[in-house]
Amino acid sequence: EDETAAAPRSDALVGKRVRVQWEGPSDEDGDEIPEWYAGTVKSFSSKRGHCITYDDGEIKYHRLDDPDEEVWELESAFPRRKKEAATQQHARQLCEKTARKQAAA
């Protein structure tokens, strides 16, 4: 189920905590490992999009209303236990991939 489908949009997101997916590092096969960064939506402009102040102090505009441009979610929609489970699953996948490569070599 797409949790962002029912999420607030436009100026209704101002003041909300969100997590935005950014391009992360690549693994040894060149596959991107996405990273999630949390912040607070500080403002909305129809021209520039949503202004997010990230927890690390970075400020960036994103077009959260455009699902083809940004992958994001409300922070409350993604409990820490789901994040930990996803991270563990990704780590298992990387280990399995490495084991297959080593077995083939």
XYZ file of C-alpha atoms in Angstrom:
105
model
C 0.000 0.000 0.000
C 1.309 3.478 -0.898
C 1.420 5.343 2.398
C 2.059 8.703 0.701
C -1.191 8.441 -1.293
C -3.225 9.555 1.738
C -0.490 11.826 3.088
C -1.001 15.571 3.345
C 0.093 17.617 0.342
C 1.189 21.163 -0.495
C 1.055 23.555 2.460
C -0.608 20.911 4.657
C 2.867 19.375 5.057
C 4.341 22.501 6.679
C 5.451 21.594 10.197
C 5.370 17.836 9.511
C 8.308 15.493 10.014
C 9.219 13.641 6.809
C 11.832 11.226 5.566
C 13.155 11.722 2.034
C 15.028 9.069 0.080
C 18.320 10.278 -1.380
C 20.691 8.517 -3.706
C 23.144 6.611 -1.580
C 26.422 4.912 -2.265
C 26.676 2.072 -4.738
C 27.499 -1.480 -3.771
C 30.266 -3.414 -5.508
C 27.929 -4.244 -8.421
C 27.026 -0.606 -8.947
C 23.539 -1.016 -7.473
C 22.462 2.069 -5.553
C 21.818 1.688 -1.841
C 19.157 4.301 -1.035
C 19.498 6.377 2.111
C 16.723 8.061 4.068
C 17.121 11.455 5.725
C 14.679 12.991 8.200
C 13.735 16.617 8.561
C 10.914 19.086 9.068
C 8.958 20.793 6.291
C 9.409 24.504 7.023
C 7.497 26.068 4.126
C 5.819 25.437 0.788
C 5.995 27.400 -2.465
C 4.136 26.382 -5.607
C 7.233 27.424 -7.598
C 10.015 25.913 -5.460
C 8.257 23.100 -3.614
C 8.666 22.136 0.028
C 11.534 23.600 2.032
C 12.904 20.934 4.373
C 15.347 21.564 7.176
C 17.124 18.270 7.733
C 18.250 17.041 11.134
C 21.897 17.554 10.094
C 21.203 21.245 9.382
C 21.010 21.035 5.586
C 18.161 22.946 3.949
C 16.813 21.779 0.603
C 13.722 22.218 -1.550
C 11.859 19.122 -2.751
C 8.742 18.677 -4.840
C 6.989 16.278 -2.495
C 3.713 16.630 -4.413
C 5.329 14.955 -7.446
C 5.683 11.192 -6.811
C 7.801 10.836 -9.967
C 10.363 13.292 -8.606
C 10.674 12.377 -4.906
C 10.358 9.284 -2.744
C 9.312 10.325 0.744
C 7.055 9.482 3.654
C 5.775 10.982 6.841
C 8.225 10.081 9.564
C 5.434 8.667 11.743
C 4.455 6.302 8.907
C 7.744 4.453 9.193
C 8.387 3.179 12.715
C 12.003 2.477 13.643
C 11.375 -1.266 13.828
C 10.380 -1.299 10.132
C 13.529 0.649 9.256
C 15.671 -1.789 11.220
C 13.965 -4.756 9.561
C 14.500 -3.234 6.108
C 18.161 -2.558 6.894
C 18.637 -6.120 8.126
C 16.919 -7.488 5.020
C 19.165 -5.386 2.767
C 22.253 -6.596 4.656
C 21.115 -10.223 4.217
C 20.619 -9.623 0.491
C 24.116 -8.172 0.159
C 25.593 -11.126 2.070
C 23.731 -13.618 -0.113
C 24.882 -11.807 -3.257
C 28.501 -11.879 -2.049
C 28.257 -15.581 -1.169
C 26.894 -16.386 -4.655
C 29.771 -14.480 -6.272
C 32.342 -16.269 -4.145
C 30.792 -19.650 -4.911
C 30.869 -18.902 -8.636
C 34.516 -17.852 -8.556
